[in-house]
């Protein structure tokens, strides 16, 4: 904790620290909640940025600064109240940058949003509100004056994720291929269909827009009434297909169990959550979505559990070098769970399509 206190001392805005509590939800960055002694002062979130994953921290923080500044301006123009709870604020270190490098690690701090909570699960009511919010989030960023870079190149590029899987298979670095060969073969059968967005993009038929790209339920702060206050974890906010936000939200929200549920019988696709979210999202995003983007939203719902299965499996084959794991077979269990969800989403596709058609 001494080291953490020293890190915090590079952020002059933070006065007397009371407690530093590790938070364990994310799979990538190390995160702490920093409470302060002065009852009137705010609390903070301290994060050690995973520099292996986010190799260009300057670009990362540039994106985040542009996005938070722009959203704040939009909220002010719209005369919103309580703006402090609706957009993150990263605080400057003593050199004016929004991060501090200690010679080995990169650290950053943002204000903790007061009276907010994260949820593990959403109801149809909150799902509808989240849908509205994401449509708004994308709409607000549609006229961002600065250009954003890709903080992780090819992050949601399915062709690239397949290539990574094939490379892992060829290397078999952890000697796990024997166990997963049949699964890899089965997954590869659907690869062509799952890579269609990249092809349509090359043909000029699909645009990229600024998206959040990590819209799982746990990356949202809610107020006590279940309303979304604010989207957090902006590390992957970058140009992508709108499928990223739509599909990745439902990957967690419409799953009847956890992302790493070992009992596959518990994993189903929750159609009520889908309907509520799709309704909200299309309501606020239809002003800018193209007909093809709307038509492909059910594809997005299949794509994200599929992509996540591929990513977990790749990491499993590589010997768990990317995701933090809690036990030896964790990435394998996660893979099976995501693959099951993918199959459930596939079954739900006709109903999803019919629902969207009826909305329009
Ligand atoms: C990672 O950091 P966290 O847990 O919010 C990952 C996402 C995955 C997610 C799976 C930068 O997100 O892409 O969907 O785990 N983020 C990165 O839970 O790879
Ligand atoms: Mg994240």
mmCIF file of C-alpha atoms and ligand atoms in Angstrom:
data_model
loop_
_atom_site.group_PDB
_atom_site.id
_atom_site.type_symbol
_atom_site.label_atom_id
_atom_site.label_comp_id
_atom_site.label_asym_id
_atom_site.label_seq_id
_atom_site.Cartn_x
_atom_site.Cartn_y
_atom_site.Cartn_z
ATOM 1 C CA UNK A 1 0.000 0.000 0.000
ATOM 2 C CA UNK A 2 2.965 2.333 0.557
ATOM 3 C CA UNK A 3 3.692 2.240 -3.129
ATOM 4 C CA UNK A 4 0.054 3.005 -3.950
ATOM 5 C CA UNK A 5 0.121 5.957 -1.561
ATOM 6 C CA UNK A 6 3.222 7.218 -3.276
ATOM 7 C CA UNK A 7 1.537 6.909 -6.691
ATOM 8 C CA UNK A 8 -1.474 8.830 -5.427
ATOM 9 C CA UNK A 9 0.796 11.625 -4.197
ATOM 10 C CA UNK A 10 1.586 12.421 -7.846
ATOM 11 C CA UNK A 11 -2.041 13.472 -8.286
ATOM 12 C CA UNK A 12 -2.127 16.748 -6.322
ATOM 13 C CA UNK A 13 -5.906 17.014 -6.293
ATOM 14 C CA UNK A 14 -6.205 14.046 -3.942
ATOM 15 C CA UNK A 15 -5.829 15.150 -0.340
ATOM 16 C CA UNK A 16 -5.823 12.803 2.641
ATOM 17 C CA UNK A 17 -6.401 9.154 1.731
ATOM 18 C CA UNK A 18 -8.436 7.022 4.101
ATOM 19 C CA UNK A 19 -8.490 3.616 2.449
ATOM 20 C CA UNK A 20 -7.363 1.885 -0.750
ATOM 21 C CA UNK A 21 -9.566 -1.062 -1.674
ATOM 22 C CA UNK A 22 -8.739 -3.419 -4.562
ATOM 23 C CA UNK A 23 -11.644 -4.059 -6.958
ATOM 24 C CA UNK A 24 -11.624 -7.355 -8.809
ATOM 25 C CA UNK A 25 -14.243 -7.090 -11.538
ATOM 26 C CA UNK A 26 -12.131 -6.302 -14.646
ATOM 27 C CA UNK A 27 -10.074 -8.896 -16.485
ATOM 28 C CA UNK A 28 -7.426 -6.500 -17.783
ATOM 29 C CA UNK A 29 -6.454 -3.527 -15.630
ATOM 30 C CA UNK A 30 -5.735 -3.537 -11.879
ATOM 31 C CA UNK A 31 -8.277 -1.271 -10.179
ATOM 32 C CA UNK A 32 -8.592 0.253 -6.689
ATOM 33 C CA UNK A 33 -11.122 2.434 -4.972
ATOM 34 C CA UNK A 34 -9.492 5.261 -3.030
ATOM 35 C CA UNK A 35 -11.616 6.769 -0.304
ATOM 36 C CA UNK A 36 -10.644 10.112 1.185
ATOM 37 C CA UNK A 37 -10.694 11.278 4.777
ATOM 38 C CA UNK A 38 -12.508 14.558 4.195
ATOM 39 C CA UNK A 39 -16.252 13.812 4.157
ATOM 40 C CA UNK A 40 -16.877 16.573 1.607
ATOM 41 C CA UNK A 41 -14.205 15.472 -0.823
ATOM 42 C CA UNK A 42 -14.951 12.918 -3.517
ATOM 43 C CA UNK A 43 -13.513 9.419 -3.680
ATOM 44 C CA UNK A 44 -11.441 8.158 -6.588
ATOM 45 C CA UNK A 45 -10.693 5.176 -8.763
ATOM 46 C CA UNK A 46 -7.011 4.375 -9.191
ATOM 47 C CA UNK A 47 -5.976 2.124 -12.053
ATOM 48 C CA UNK A 48 -2.791 0.500 -13.130
ATOM 49 C CA UNK A 49 -3.111 0.348 -16.908
ATOM 50 C CA UNK A 50 -2.283 -3.020 -18.439
ATOM 51 C CA UNK A 51 0.513 -1.835 -20.629
ATOM 52 C CA UNK A 52 0.899 -5.197 -22.377
ATOM 53 C CA UNK A 53 -2.640 -4.823 -23.677
ATOM 54 C CA UNK A 54 -2.678 -1.038 -24.176
ATOM 55 C CA UNK A 55 0.729 -0.465 -25.638
ATOM 56 C CA UNK A 56 0.235 3.177 -26.531
ATOM 57 C CA UNK A 57 -0.824 4.882 -23.311
ATOM 58 C CA UNK A 58 -0.551 8.373 -24.820
ATOM 59 C CA UNK A 59 -3.063 7.424 -27.503
ATOM 60 C CA UNK A 60 -5.248 5.661 -24.950
ATOM 61 C CA UNK A 61 -5.478 8.712 -22.726
ATOM 62 C CA UNK A 62 -5.858 11.012 -25.748
ATOM 63 C CA UNK A 63 -8.973 9.066 -26.808
ATOM 64 C CA UNK A 64 -10.408 9.121 -23.311
ATOM 65 C CA UNK A 65 -9.742 12.835 -22.829
ATOM 66 C CA UNK A 66 -11.401 13.709 -26.162
ATOM 67 C CA UNK A 67 -14.424 11.538 -25.479
ATOM 68 C CA UNK A 68 -15.054 12.722 -21.930
ATOM 69 C CA UNK A 69 -14.540 16.381 -22.873
ATOM 70 C CA UNK A 70 -16.929 16.108 -25.810
ATOM 71 C CA UNK A 71 -19.632 14.333 -23.830
ATOM 72 C CA UNK A 72 -19.336 16.846 -21.013
ATOM 73 C CA UNK A 73 -19.792 19.713 -23.472
ATOM 74 C CA UNK A 74 -22.840 18.020 -24.966
ATOM 75 C CA UNK A 75 -24.393 17.499 -21.560
ATOM 76 C CA UNK A 76 -23.755 21.142 -20.654
ATOM 77 C CA UNK A 77 -25.306 22.372 -23.887
ATOM 78 C CA UNK A 78 -28.345 20.231 -23.235
ATOM 79 C CA UNK A 79 -28.606 21.867 -19.766
ATOM 80 C CA UNK A 80 -28.372 18.479 -18.084
ATOM 81 C CA UNK A 81 -28.090 18.495 -14.320
ATOM 82 C CA UNK A 82 -25.813 16.335 -12.192
ATOM 83 C CA UNK A 83 -23.200 16.152 -14.965
ATOM 84 C CA UNK A 84 -20.539 14.926 -12.531
ATOM 85 C CA UNK A 85 -22.372 11.639 -12.321
ATOM 86 C CA UNK A 86 -22.944 11.338 -16.065
ATOM 87 C CA UNK A 87 -19.427 11.460 -17.442
ATOM 88 C CA UNK A 88 -16.079 10.333 -16.039
ATOM 89 C CA UNK A 89 -13.472 12.903 -15.065
ATOM 90 C CA UNK A 90 -9.809 11.886 -15.124
ATOM 91 C CA UNK A 91 -7.647 14.017 -12.897
ATOM 92 C CA UNK A 92 -4.279 15.479 -13.863
ATOM 93 C CA UNK A 93 -1.008 14.265 -12.418
ATOM 94 C CA UNK A 94 1.547 16.885 -11.384
ATOM 95 C CA UNK A 95 2.933 17.163 -14.924
ATOM 96 C CA UNK A 96 -0.536 17.915 -16.327
ATOM 97 C CA UNK A 97 -0.962 14.545 -18.031
ATOM 98 C CA UNK A 98 -3.867 12.298 -17.070
ATOM 99 C CA UNK A 99 -1.511 9.513 -16.077
ATOM 100 C CA UNK A 100 1.663 8.943 -14.102
ATOM 101 C CA UNK A 101 4.502 6.646 -15.171
ATOM 102 C CA UNK A 102 6.474 5.249 -12.232
ATOM 103 C CA UNK A 103 9.293 3.851 -14.359
ATOM 104 C CA UNK A 104 7.557 0.515 -14.742
ATOM 105 C CA UNK A 105 3.786 1.000 -14.718
ATOM 106 C CA UNK A 106 1.267 3.566 -15.926
ATOM 107 C CA UNK A 107 -1.290 4.821 -13.415
ATOM 108 C CA UNK A 108 -4.351 7.029 -13.741
ATOM 109 C CA UNK A 109 -7.097 8.311 -11.489
ATOM 110 C CA UNK A 110 -10.653 9.380 -12.039
ATOM 111 C CA UNK A 111 -13.371 10.605 -9.767
ATOM 112 C CA UNK A 112 -15.563 7.911 -8.275
ATOM 113 C CA UNK A 113 -19.174 8.554 -9.208
ATOM 114 C CA UNK A 114 -21.050 9.092 -5.946
ATOM 115 C CA UNK A 115 -24.225 7.153 -5.103
ATOM 116 C CA UNK A 116 -23.774 4.794 -7.989
ATOM 117 C CA UNK A 117 -23.601 1.059 -8.256
ATOM 118 C CA UNK A 118 -22.821 -1.608 -10.815
ATOM 119 C CA UNK A 119 -25.252 -4.431 -11.488
ATOM 120 C CA UNK A 120 -24.655 -8.034 -12.449
ATOM 121 C CA UNK A 121 -27.969 -8.348 -14.174
ATOM 122 C CA UNK A 122 -30.478 -6.048 -15.804
ATOM 123 C CA UNK A 123 -34.249 -6.162 -15.966
ATOM 124 C CA UNK A 124 -36.194 -5.488 -19.173
ATOM 125 C CA UNK A 125 -36.909 -1.985 -17.804
ATOM 126 C CA UNK A 126 -33.270 -1.113 -17.197
ATOM 127 C CA UNK A 127 -32.261 -2.826 -20.426
ATOM 128 C CA UNK A 128 -34.533 -0.501 -22.377
ATOM 129 C CA UNK A 129 -32.923 2.511 -20.684
ATOM 130 C CA UNK A 130 -29.434 1.186 -21.387
ATOM 131 C CA UNK A 131 -30.411 0.785 -25.045
ATOM 132 C CA UNK A 132 -31.505 4.405 -25.211
ATOM 133 C CA UNK A 133 -28.272 5.438 -23.507
ATOM 134 C CA UNK A 134 -26.008 3.621 -25.940
ATOM 135 C CA UNK A 135 -27.822 5.059 -28.915
ATOM 136 C CA UNK A 136 -27.279 8.475 -27.318
ATOM 137 C CA UNK A 137 -23.635 7.736 -26.523
ATOM 138 C CA UNK A 138 -22.914 6.918 -30.170
ATOM 139 C CA UNK A 139 -24.975 9.869 -31.377
ATOM 140 C CA UNK A 140 -23.089 12.267 -29.063
ATOM 141 C CA UNK A 141 -19.766 11.032 -30.405
ATOM 142 C CA UNK A 142 -20.818 11.174 -34.046
ATOM 143 C CA UNK A 143 -19.502 14.733 -34.389
ATOM 144 C CA UNK A 144 -16.338 14.352 -32.328
ATOM 145 C CA UNK A 145 -13.881 16.837 -33.870
ATOM 146 C CA UNK A 146 -10.725 14.882 -33.019
ATOM 147 C CA UNK A 147 -9.731 11.662 -34.675
ATOM 148 C CA UNK A 148 -9.480 8.643 -32.397
ATOM 149 C CA UNK A 149 -6.927 5.900 -32.881
ATOM 150 C CA UNK A 150 -7.378 2.195 -32.235
ATOM 151 C CA UNK A 151 -6.154 1.638 -28.674
ATOM 152 C CA UNK A 152 -5.953 -2.060 -29.491
ATOM 153 C CA UNK A 153 -5.470 -2.468 -33.237
ATOM 154 C CA UNK A 154 -8.116 -4.731 -34.846
ATOM 155 C CA UNK A 155 -9.833 -5.165 -31.488
ATOM 156 C CA UNK A 156 -13.231 -6.351 -32.768
ATOM 157 C CA UNK A 157 -12.005 -7.500 -36.162
ATOM 158 C CA UNK A 158 -13.325 -11.052 -36.484
ATOM 159 C CA UNK A 159 -10.970 -11.956 -39.337
ATOM 160 C CA UNK A 160 -8.039 -10.921 -37.158
ATOM 161 C CA UNK A 161 -9.369 -12.906 -34.184
ATOM 162 C CA UNK A 162 -9.638 -16.021 -36.402
ATOM 163 C CA UNK A 163 -6.088 -15.475 -37.551
ATOM 164 C CA UNK A 164 -4.925 -15.263 -33.934
ATOM 165 C CA UNK A 165 -6.724 -18.519 -33.196
ATOM 166 C CA UNK A 166 -5.065 -20.225 -36.154
ATOM 167 C CA UNK A 167 -1.660 -18.970 -35.047
ATOM 168 C CA UNK A 168 -2.255 -20.269 -31.539
ATOM 169 C CA UNK A 169 -3.346 -23.629 -32.942
ATOM 170 C CA UNK A 170 -0.212 -23.866 -35.084
ATOM 171 C CA UNK A 171 2.077 -23.085 -32.132
ATOM 172 C CA UNK A 172 0.229 -25.067 -29.482
ATOM 173 C CA UNK A 173 2.416 -23.298 -26.916
ATOM 174 C CA UNK A 174 0.795 -24.890 -23.850
ATOM 175 C CA UNK A 175 0.257 -28.369 -25.288
ATOM 176 C CA UNK A 176 -3.524 -28.037 -25.010
ATOM 177 C CA UNK A 177 -4.469 -28.682 -28.633
ATOM 178 C CA UNK A 178 -5.305 -32.323 -28.227
ATOM 179 C CA UNK A 179 -8.031 -31.390 -25.803
ATOM 180 C CA UNK A 180 -9.623 -28.671 -27.930
ATOM 181 C CA UNK A 181 -9.089 -29.815 -31.533
ATOM 182 C CA UNK A 182 -12.738 -30.858 -32.131
ATOM 183 C CA UNK A 183 -13.975 -27.626 -30.622
ATOM 184 C CA UNK A 184 -11.656 -25.571 -32.833
ATOM 185 C CA UNK A 185 -12.911 -27.434 -35.914
ATOM 186 C CA UNK A 186 -16.505 -26.842 -34.967
ATOM 187 C CA UNK A 187 -15.944 -23.139 -34.325
ATOM 188 C CA UNK A 188 -14.153 -22.719 -37.645
ATOM 189 C CA UNK A 189 -17.186 -23.972 -39.580
ATOM 190 C CA UNK A 190 -18.987 -20.694 -38.880
ATOM 191 C CA UNK A 191 -15.997 -18.421 -39.434
ATOM 192 C CA UNK A 192 -16.993 -17.283 -42.932
ATOM 193 C CA UNK A 193 -20.404 -16.124 -41.849
ATOM 194 C CA UNK A 194 -19.007 -14.479 -38.729
ATOM 195 C CA UNK A 195 -16.439 -12.508 -40.766
ATOM 196 C CA UNK A 196 -19.007 -10.873 -43.053
ATOM 197 C CA UNK A 197 -18.834 -7.411 -41.460
ATOM 198 C CA UNK A 198 -15.179 -7.003 -42.448
ATOM 199 C CA UNK A 199 -16.025 -7.968 -46.051
ATOM 200 C CA UNK A 200 -18.953 -5.552 -46.207
ATOM 201 C CA UNK A 201 -16.682 -2.824 -44.837
ATOM 202 C CA UNK A 202 -14.132 -3.425 -47.597
ATOM 203 C CA UNK A 203 -16.962 -3.224 -50.137
ATOM 204 C CA UNK A 204 -17.910 0.161 -48.709
ATOM 205 C CA UNK A 205 -21.292 -1.077 -47.471
ATOM 206 C CA UNK A 206 -20.766 -0.791 -43.730
ATOM 207 C CA UNK A 207 -19.412 2.252 -41.853
ATOM 208 C CA UNK A 208 -17.373 2.411 -38.685
ATOM 209 C CA UNK A 209 -18.421 4.810 -35.944
ATOM 210 C CA UNK A 210 -17.014 5.708 -32.559
ATOM 211 C CA UNK A 211 -18.178 2.944 -30.250
ATOM 212 C CA UNK A 212 -17.479 1.979 -26.665
ATOM 213 C CA UNK A 213 -16.497 -1.615 -27.532
ATOM 214 C CA UNK A 214 -16.828 -3.073 -24.043
ATOM 215 C CA UNK A 215 -20.474 -2.532 -23.218
ATOM 216 C CA UNK A 216 -20.965 -5.340 -20.766
ATOM 217 C CA UNK A 217 -23.386 -4.658 -17.923
ATOM 218 C CA UNK A 218 -20.602 -4.374 -15.385
ATOM 219 C CA UNK A 219 -19.171 -1.384 -17.276
ATOM 220 C CA UNK A 220 -22.146 0.774 -16.444
ATOM 221 C CA UNK A 221 -22.938 2.774 -13.354
ATOM 222 C CA UNK A 222 -26.580 2.823 -12.314
ATOM 223 C CA UNK A 223 -28.394 4.954 -9.794
ATOM 224 C CA UNK A 224 -30.572 3.484 -7.092
ATOM 225 C CA UNK A 225 -33.614 3.449 -9.386
ATOM 226 C CA UNK A 226 -31.899 1.323 -12.010
ATOM 227 C CA UNK A 227 -31.276 4.234 -14.401
ATOM 228 C CA UNK A 228 -27.912 4.272 -16.196
ATOM 229 C CA UNK A 229 -25.887 7.205 -15.027
ATOM 230 C CA UNK A 230 -22.766 6.763 -16.985
ATOM 231 C CA UNK A 231 -20.734 4.387 -19.102
ATOM 232 C CA UNK A 232 -17.346 3.576 -17.625
ATOM 233 C CA UNK A 233 -14.222 1.758 -18.832
ATOM 234 C CA UNK A 234 -13.567 3.906 -21.887
ATOM 235 C CA UNK A 235 -10.286 2.213 -22.829
ATOM 236 C CA UNK A 236 -11.665 0.675 -25.970
ATOM 237 C CA UNK A 237 -13.732 3.622 -27.184
ATOM 238 C CA UNK A 238 -12.647 3.777 -30.816
ATOM 239 C CA UNK A 239 -13.887 3.403 -34.390
ATOM 240 C CA UNK A 240 -15.770 0.120 -34.849
ATOM 241 C CA UNK A 241 -18.992 -1.297 -36.219
ATOM 242 C CA UNK A 242 -22.058 -0.403 -34.131
ATOM 243 C CA UNK A 243 -22.380 -4.167 -33.713
ATOM 244 C CA UNK A 244 -19.725 -3.894 -31.016
ATOM 245 C CA UNK A 245 -21.894 -2.022 -28.559
ATOM 246 C CA UNK A 246 -25.139 -3.742 -29.427
ATOM 247 C CA UNK A 247 -23.731 -7.257 -29.489
ATOM 248 C CA UNK A 248 -21.393 -7.017 -26.528
ATOM 249 C CA UNK A 249 -24.064 -5.603 -24.253
ATOM 250 C CA UNK A 250 -26.429 -8.464 -25.010
ATOM 251 C CA UNK A 251 -23.594 -10.967 -24.627
ATOM 252 C CA UNK A 252 -23.671 -10.233 -20.922
ATOM 253 C CA UNK A 253 -27.197 -8.875 -20.409
ATOM 254 C CA UNK A 254 -29.180 -11.513 -22.327
ATOM 255 C CA UNK A 255 -27.163 -14.406 -20.932
ATOM 256 C CA UNK A 256 -29.250 -16.127 -18.253
ATOM 257 C CA UNK A 257 -26.031 -17.000 -16.428
ATOM 258 C CA UNK A 258 -22.463 -15.808 -16.002
ATOM 259 C CA UNK A 259 -19.835 -15.338 -18.691
ATOM 260 C CA UNK A 260 -17.893 -18.232 -17.147
ATOM 261 C CA UNK A 261 -20.777 -20.473 -16.066
ATOM 262 C CA UNK A 262 -19.489 -24.078 -15.923
ATOM 263 C CA UNK A 263 -23.002 -25.598 -16.086
ATOM 264 C CA UNK A 264 -24.002 -25.096 -19.717
ATOM 265 C CA UNK A 265 -27.604 -26.051 -18.970
ATOM 266 C CA UNK A 266 -27.960 -22.700 -17.231
ATOM 267 C CA UNK A 267 -27.000 -20.665 -20.289
ATOM 268 C CA UNK A 268 -29.898 -19.415 -22.379
ATOM 269 C CA UNK A 269 -30.715 -16.348 -24.396
ATOM 270 C CA UNK A 270 -33.137 -13.989 -22.684
ATOM 271 C CA UNK A 271 -35.441 -12.703 -25.413
ATOM 272 C CA UNK A 272 -37.206 -10.186 -23.159
ATOM 273 C CA UNK A 273 -33.917 -8.450 -22.438
ATOM 274 C CA UNK A 274 -33.097 -8.430 -26.129
ATOM 275 C CA UNK A 275 -36.437 -6.889 -27.041
ATOM 276 C CA UNK A 276 -36.251 -4.166 -24.417
ATOM 277 C CA UNK A 277 -32.666 -3.236 -25.297
ATOM 278 C CA UNK A 278 -33.267 -3.306 -29.055
ATOM 279 C CA UNK A 279 -36.313 -1.091 -28.647
ATOM 280 C CA UNK A 280 -34.375 1.530 -26.670
ATOM 281 C CA UNK A 281 -31.318 1.414 -28.889
ATOM 282 C CA UNK A 282 -33.206 1.672 -32.167
ATOM 283 C CA UNK A 283 -35.322 4.513 -30.787
ATOM 284 C CA UNK A 284 -32.304 6.698 -30.094
ATOM 285 C CA UNK A 285 -30.008 5.449 -32.881
ATOM 286 C CA UNK A 286 -32.324 5.196 -35.859
ATOM 287 C CA UNK A 287 -31.520 8.769 -36.827
ATOM 288 C CA UNK A 288 -28.033 7.718 -37.876
ATOM 289 C CA UNK A 289 -28.122 3.944 -38.469
ATOM 290 C CA UNK A 290 -28.229 2.728 -42.074
ATOM 291 C CA UNK A 291 -30.842 0.114 -43.090
ATOM 292 C CA UNK A 292 -28.088 -2.497 -43.387
ATOM 293 C CA UNK A 293 -26.807 -1.751 -39.878
ATOM 294 C CA UNK A 294 -30.300 -2.221 -38.473
ATOM 295 C CA UNK A 295 -30.874 -5.390 -40.459
ATOM 296 C CA UNK A 296 -27.643 -6.845 -39.145
ATOM 297 C CA UNK A 297 -28.286 -6.241 -35.436
ATOM 298 C CA UNK A 298 -29.307 -9.895 -34.855
ATOM 299 C CA UNK A 299 -26.029 -10.868 -36.524
ATOM 300 C CA UNK A 300 -24.240 -8.698 -33.943
ATOM 301 C CA UNK A 301 -25.923 -10.631 -31.158
ATOM 302 C CA UNK A 302 -24.445 -13.869 -32.517
ATOM 303 C CA UNK A 303 -21.085 -12.330 -33.348
ATOM 304 C CA UNK A 304 -20.084 -11.261 -29.850
ATOM 305 C CA UNK A 305 -20.396 -14.536 -27.944
ATOM 306 C CA UNK A 306 -18.755 -16.162 -30.955
ATOM 307 C CA UNK A 307 -15.858 -13.688 -30.953
ATOM 308 C CA UNK A 308 -15.488 -13.956 -27.200
ATOM 309 C CA UNK A 309 -15.378 -17.767 -27.450
ATOM 310 C CA UNK A 310 -12.635 -17.446 -30.055
ATOM 311 C CA UNK A 311 -10.684 -15.001 -27.883
ATOM 312 C CA UNK A 312 -10.967 -17.105 -24.708
ATOM 313 C CA UNK A 313 -10.044 -20.242 -26.629
ATOM 314 C CA UNK A 314 -7.038 -18.545 -28.223
ATOM 315 C CA UNK A 315 -5.837 -17.477 -24.801
ATOM 316 C CA UNK A 316 -6.397 -20.959 -23.417
ATOM 317 C CA UNK A 317 -4.341 -22.496 -26.221
ATOM 318 C CA UNK A 318 -1.617 -19.882 -25.715
ATOM 319 C CA UNK A 319 -1.393 -20.797 -22.022
ATOM 320 C CA UNK A 320 -3.428 -17.944 -20.454
ATOM 321 C CA UNK A 321 -1.287 -14.968 -21.331
ATOM 322 C CA UNK A 322 -4.035 -12.348 -21.780
ATOM 323 C CA UNK A 323 -7.019 -12.724 -19.451
ATOM 324 C CA UNK A 324 -6.635 -12.904 -15.704
ATOM 325 C CA UNK A 325 -7.800 -16.352 -14.596
ATOM 326 C CA UNK A 326 -8.993 -17.688 -11.241
ATOM 327 C CA UNK A 327 -8.243 -21.367 -11.866
ATOM 328 C CA UNK A 328 -6.325 -23.472 -14.380
ATOM 329 C CA UNK A 329 -9.147 -24.288 -16.803
ATOM 330 C CA UNK A 330 -10.881 -20.933 -16.500
ATOM 331 C CA UNK A 331 -10.402 -19.859 -20.105
ATOM 332 C CA UNK A 332 -11.614 -23.241 -21.331
ATOM 333 C CA UNK A 333 -14.751 -22.993 -19.186
ATOM 334 C CA UNK A 334 -15.300 -19.446 -20.439
ATOM 335 C CA UNK A 335 -14.938 -20.634 -24.025
ATOM 336 C CA UNK A 336 -17.578 -23.334 -23.650
ATOM 337 C CA UNK A 337 -19.931 -20.911 -21.912
ATOM 338 C CA UNK A 338 -19.608 -18.302 -24.655
ATOM 339 C CA UNK A 339 -19.929 -20.895 -27.379
ATOM 340 C CA UNK A 340 -23.125 -22.185 -25.790
ATOM 341 C CA UNK A 341 -24.485 -18.649 -25.664
ATOM 342 C CA UNK A 342 -23.615 -18.267 -29.347
ATOM 343 C CA UNK A 343 -25.677 -21.341 -30.179
ATOM 344 C CA UNK A 344 -28.587 -20.036 -28.145
ATOM 345 C CA UNK A 345 -28.395 -16.677 -29.936
ATOM 346 C CA UNK A 346 -28.400 -18.514 -33.265
ATOM 347 C CA UNK A 347 -31.636 -20.258 -32.334
ATOM 348 C CA UNK A 348 -33.135 -16.927 -31.351
ATOM 349 C CA UNK A 349 -32.237 -15.221 -34.642
ATOM 350 C CA UNK A 350 -35.601 -15.618 -36.468
ATOM 351 C CA UNK A 351 -37.452 -14.149 -33.499
ATOM 352 C CA UNK A 352 -34.978 -11.287 -33.190
ATOM 353 C CA UNK A 353 -35.401 -10.464 -36.873
ATOM 354 C CA UNK A 354 -39.174 -10.540 -36.697
ATOM 355 C CA UNK A 355 -39.139 -8.264 -33.642
ATOM 356 C CA UNK A 356 -36.899 -5.665 -35.278
ATOM 357 C CA UNK A 357 -38.932 -5.736 -38.473
ATOM 358 C CA UNK A 358 -42.070 -5.086 -36.430
ATOM 359 C CA UNK A 359 -40.407 -2.153 -34.615
ATOM 360 C CA UNK A 360 -39.701 -0.246 -37.809
HETATM 361 C C1 LIG B 1 -12.106 -7.632 -21.030
HETATM 362 O O1 LIG B 1 -11.354 -5.439 -18.822
HETATM 363 P P1 LIG B 1 -12.696 -6.025 -18.962
HETATM 364 O O2 LIG B 1 -12.934 -7.172 -18.071
HETATM 365 O O3 LIG B 1 -13.774 -4.960 -18.900
HETATM 366 C C2 LIG B 1 -11.845 -7.378 -22.515
HETATM 367 C C3 LIG B 1 -13.145 -7.367 -23.288
HETATM 368 C C4 LIG B 1 -13.844 -8.672 -23.080
HETATM 369 C C5 LIG B 1 -14.054 -8.895 -21.582
HETATM 370 C C6 LIG B 1 -14.653 -10.246 -21.313
HETATM 371 C C7 LIG B 1 -9.318 -4.785 -23.400
HETATM 372 O O4 LIG B 1 -12.821 -6.558 -20.496
HETATM 373 O O5 LIG B 1 -12.905 -7.178 -24.653
HETATM 374 O O6 LIG B 1 -15.063 -8.682 -23.729
HETATM 375 O O7 LIG B 1 -12.836 -8.821 -20.869
HETATM 376 N N1 LIG B 1 -11.126 -6.129 -22.688
HETATM 377 C C8 LIG B 1 -9.992 -6.082 -23.379
HETATM 378 O O8 LIG B 1 -15.252 -10.207 -20.076
HETATM 379 O O9 LIG B 1 -9.536 -7.064 -23.988
HETATM 380 MG MG1 LIG B 2 -13.179 -3.372 -19.761
#
